[in-house]
CSV table of C-alpha atoms in Angstrom, one decimal:
chain,number,residue,atom,x,y,z
A,1,MET,CA,14.5,11.4,59.6
A,2,ARG,CA,14.2,7.6,60.1
A,3,HIS,CA,11.4,8.1,62.5
A,4,HIS,CA,9.4,10.0,59.8
A,5,SER,CA,9.6,7.2,57.3
A,6,PHE,CA,8.7,4.6,60.0
A,7,LYS,CA,5.7,6.7,60.7
A,8,ASN,CA,4.8,6.6,57.0
A,9,LEU,CA,5.1,2.8,56.8
A,10,VAL,CA,2.9,2.1,60.0
A,11,VAL,CA,0.1,4.6,58.5
A,12,ALA,CA,0.4,2.7,54.9
A,13,LEU,CA,0.1,-0.8,56.7
A,14,LEU,CA,-2.9,0.6,58.7
A,15,VAL,CA,-4.7,1.8,55.4
A,16,LEU,CA,-4.2,-1.5,53.7
A,17,ALA,CA,-5.6,-3.3,56.8
A,18,VAL,CA,-8.4,-1.1,56.9
A,19,TYR,CA,-8.9,-1.8,53.4
A,20,HIS,CA,-8.6,-5.6,53.5
A,21,VAL,CA,-11.0,-5.7,56.5
A,22,SER,CA,-13.6,-3.6,54.8
A,23,ALA,CA,-13.5,-5.7,51.5
A,24,GLN,CA,-13.9,-8.9,53.5
A,25,THR,CA,-17.0,-7.1,55.0
A,26,ASP,CA,-18.3,-6.2,51.8
A,27,ILE,CA,-17.8,-9.8,50.3
A,28,ALA,CA,-19.4,-11.2,53.3
A,29,ALA,CA,-22.7,-9.1,52.8
A,30,ALA,CA,-22.5,-10.1,49.1
A,31,LYS,CA,-25.8,-12.5,48.4
A,32,HIS,CA,-24.6,-14.3,45.4
A,33,LYS,CA,-21.2,-15.3,46.1
A,34,LYS,CA,-22.1,-19.0,44.7
A,35,CYS,CA,-23.2,-17.7,41.4
A,36,ILE,CA,-20.2,-15.2,41.0
A,37,LEU,CA,-17.8,-18.2,41.7
A,38,ARG,CA,-19.3,-20.7,39.4
A,39,GLY,CA,-16.9,-21.3,36.3
A,40,LYS,CA,-13.4,-21.8,35.4
A,41,TRP,CA,-10.8,-19.8,37.0
A,42,GLN,CA,-6.8,-19.4,36.3
A,43,LEU,CA,-4.5,-18.9,38.8
A,44,VAL,CA,-2.7,-15.4,37.9
A,45,GLN,CA,-0.4,-14.2,40.8
A,46,THR,CA,0.6,-15.4,44.3
A,47,PHE,CA,1.9,-13.7,47.2
A,48,THR,CA,4.0,-15.8,49.6
A,49,GLU,CA,6.3,-15.1,52.7
A,50,GLY,CA,6.5,-11.4,51.8
A,51,SER,CA,7.3,-11.9,48.0
A,52,LEU,CA,4.8,-10.7,45.4
A,53,HIS,CA,5.4,-12.3,42.1
A,54,THR,CA,3.8,-13.4,38.8
A,55,ILE,CA,4.0,-17.1,38.2
A,56,PRO,CA,4.7,-18.1,34.8
A,57,LYS,CA,2.7,-20.2,33.1
A,58,ALA,CA,5.5,-22.5,32.1
A,59,ASP,CA,6.5,-23.0,35.8
A,60,TYR,CA,3.1,-23.3,37.5
A,61,ASP,CA,-0.3,-23.5,35.8
A,62,ALA,CA,-3.3,-24.0,38.0
A,63,VAL,CA,-6.9,-23.9,36.9
A,64,ILE,CA,-10.1,-24.4,39.2
A,65,SER,CA,-13.7,-24.8,38.3
A,66,PHE,CA,-16.4,-24.3,40.5
A,67,LYS,CA,-19.4,-26.4,39.5
A,68,PRO,CA,-22.8,-27.1,40.7
A,69,PHE,CA,-23.8,-28.9,43.6
A,70,HIS,CA,-20.7,-27.6,45.4
A,71,ARG,CA,-18.2,-29.7,43.3
A,72,TYR,CA,-14.9,-28.6,42.0
A,73,LYS,CA,-12.0,-29.6,40.1
A,74,GLU,CA,-8.2,-28.3,40.3
A,75,GLU,CA,-6.1,-29.1,37.5
A,76,VAL,CA,-2.2,-28.2,38.3
A,77,ASN,CA,0.9,-28.3,36.1
A,78,TYR,CA,4.1,-27.8,38.0
A,79,GLU,CA,7.5,-28.4,36.6
A,80,SER,CA,7.2,-32.0,35.4
A,81,TYR,CA,4.1,-32.7,37.7
A,82,HIS,CA,0.6,-32.8,36.8
A,83,TRP,CA,-2.4,-33.6,39.0
A,84,VAL,CA,-6.0,-33.0,39.5
A,85,ILE,CA,-7.8,-32.6,42.7
A,86,GLU,CA,-11.5,-32.8,43.2
A,87,GLY,CA,-13.7,-32.1,46.1
A,88,LYS,CA,-16.2,-29.8,47.6
A,89,TRP,CA,-16.5,-26.0,47.7
A,90,HIS,CA,-18.5,-24.0,50.1
A,91,VAL,CA,-18.9,-20.3,50.5
A,92,PHE,CA,-20.7,-19.2,53.8
A,93,LYS,CA,-23.4,-16.7,54.4
A,94,ASP,CA,-22.1,-13.5,56.1
A,95,LYS,CA,-18.7,-14.5,55.8
A,96,ALA,CA,-15.9,-13.7,53.1
A,97,THR,CA,-14.9,-17.3,53.2
A,98,LEU,CA,-14.4,-20.2,50.5
A,99,ALA,CA,-13.6,-23.7,51.9
A,100,LEU,CA,-12.2,-26.4,49.6
A,101,THR,CA,-13.1,-29.6,51.3
A,102,GLN,CA,-13.2,-33.4,50.7
A,103,ARG,CA,-10.0,-33.2,48.6
A,104,VAL,CA,-8.9,-36.2,46.7
A,105,TYR,CA,-6.6,-36.7,43.7
A,106,SER,CA,-8.3,-38.0,40.7
A,107,LEU,CA,-5.1,-38.0,38.7
A,108,GLY,CA,-1.3,-37.7,39.7
A,109,LYS,CA,-0.2,-37.1,43.2
A,110,MET,CA,2.0,-34.9,45.0
A,111,GLU,CA,1.8,-35.8,48.8
A,112,GLU,CA,-0.4,-38.6,50.6
A,113,SER,CA,-3.5,-36.7,50.5
A,114,PRO,CA,-4.4,-33.0,49.9
A,115,THR,CA,-5.6,-30.9,53.0
A,116,ASN,CA,-8.5,-28.8,53.1
A,117,ILE,CA,-8.1,-25.4,52.2
A,118,ILE,CA,-10.0,-22.3,53.6
A,119,PHE,CA,-9.4,-18.9,52.2
A,120,GLU,CA,-10.2,-15.5,53.4
A,121,LEU,CA,-11.7,-13.8,50.3
A,122,PHE,CA,-10.6,-10.1,50.0
A,123,ILE,CA,-11.5,-9.8,46.1
A,124,LEU,CA,-14.8,-11.2,44.5
A,125,ASP,CA,-16.3,-9.9,41.6
A,126,LYS,CA,-17.3,-11.7,38.1
A,127,ASN,CA,-13.9,-11.5,37.0
A,128,ASN,CA,-11.5,-11.9,39.8
A,129,TRP,CA,-11.3,-13.4,42.9
A,130,ALA,CA,-8.5,-13.4,45.7
A,131,GLY,CA,-8.0,-15.2,49.3
A,132,SER,CA,-5.5,-15.5,51.9
A,133,SER,CA,-4.7,-18.9,53.3
A,134,THR,CA,-1.8,-20.9,54.6
A,135,ALA,CA,0.4,-23.4,52.7
A,136,LYS,CA,2.6,-25.4,54.9
A,137,GLY,CA,1.9,-23.2,57.7
A,138,LYS,CA,2.9,-20.0,55.8
A,139,PRO,CA,0.9,-17.3,54.7
A,140,VAL,CA,-0.1,-17.1,50.9
A,141,LYS,CA,-2.5,-14.9,48.8
A,142,MET,CA,-3.7,-16.3,45.7
A,143,TYR,CA,-5.4,-14.3,42.7
A,144,TYR,CA,-7.5,-15.9,40.0
A,145,SER,CA,-9.1,-14.5,36.9
A,146,LYS,CA,-12.0,-16.1,35.3
A,147,PHE,CA,-12.0,-17.7,31.9
A,148,HIS,CA,-14.3,-16.2,29.3
A,149,ARG,CA,-15.6,-17.9,26.3
A,150,SER,CA,-14.2,-16.4,23.2
A,151,HIS,CA,-16.6,-15.2,20.5
A,152,ASN,CA,-15.2,-16.8,17.4
C-alpha cells in the first residue's frame, strides 16, 4: 500500500515538473513579454520553504510598477516598515526570465542594499505573472495580479 502512494506522489511531481517546464518554454517563445509586464502589479500569494499561503494585505503589501525604458518601482509595506526600491527590469528573448537589477532604496531601508532578483517565469499573461527565485538562499515563488483601471 505504501509503495502505491509513493508511486502516485512521484507521478504527480513529474507531471507538475513537466507542466512547469512547458509553461517556461511557452513564455520564452512569447514575443511581447515587455508589453505584457508593463503596468502596476499587486503581490497576491507566495510559496516559500514548502508552504503555500496567501499573504494578508495587512501583514505584507507589495506593489511593483514596470515602467517604460526598463525602469521599475517596488513599494513594500511589511509590519511597521515601508520602503520603496527602484531599478531596472529586463526580460530576455527566448528565455522565461525577468531580472530586477540596479536596485536602490528611494525610501526607507531594510538592509544595506537590495540584491538583484532573477525570476524564472512560469505564468505570464495580461492579468497574472508568477516566478520562481531565491530569497536568502531559499526557494520562493511569487504570484502577482495586474491592477486594472476602474470604470467609475
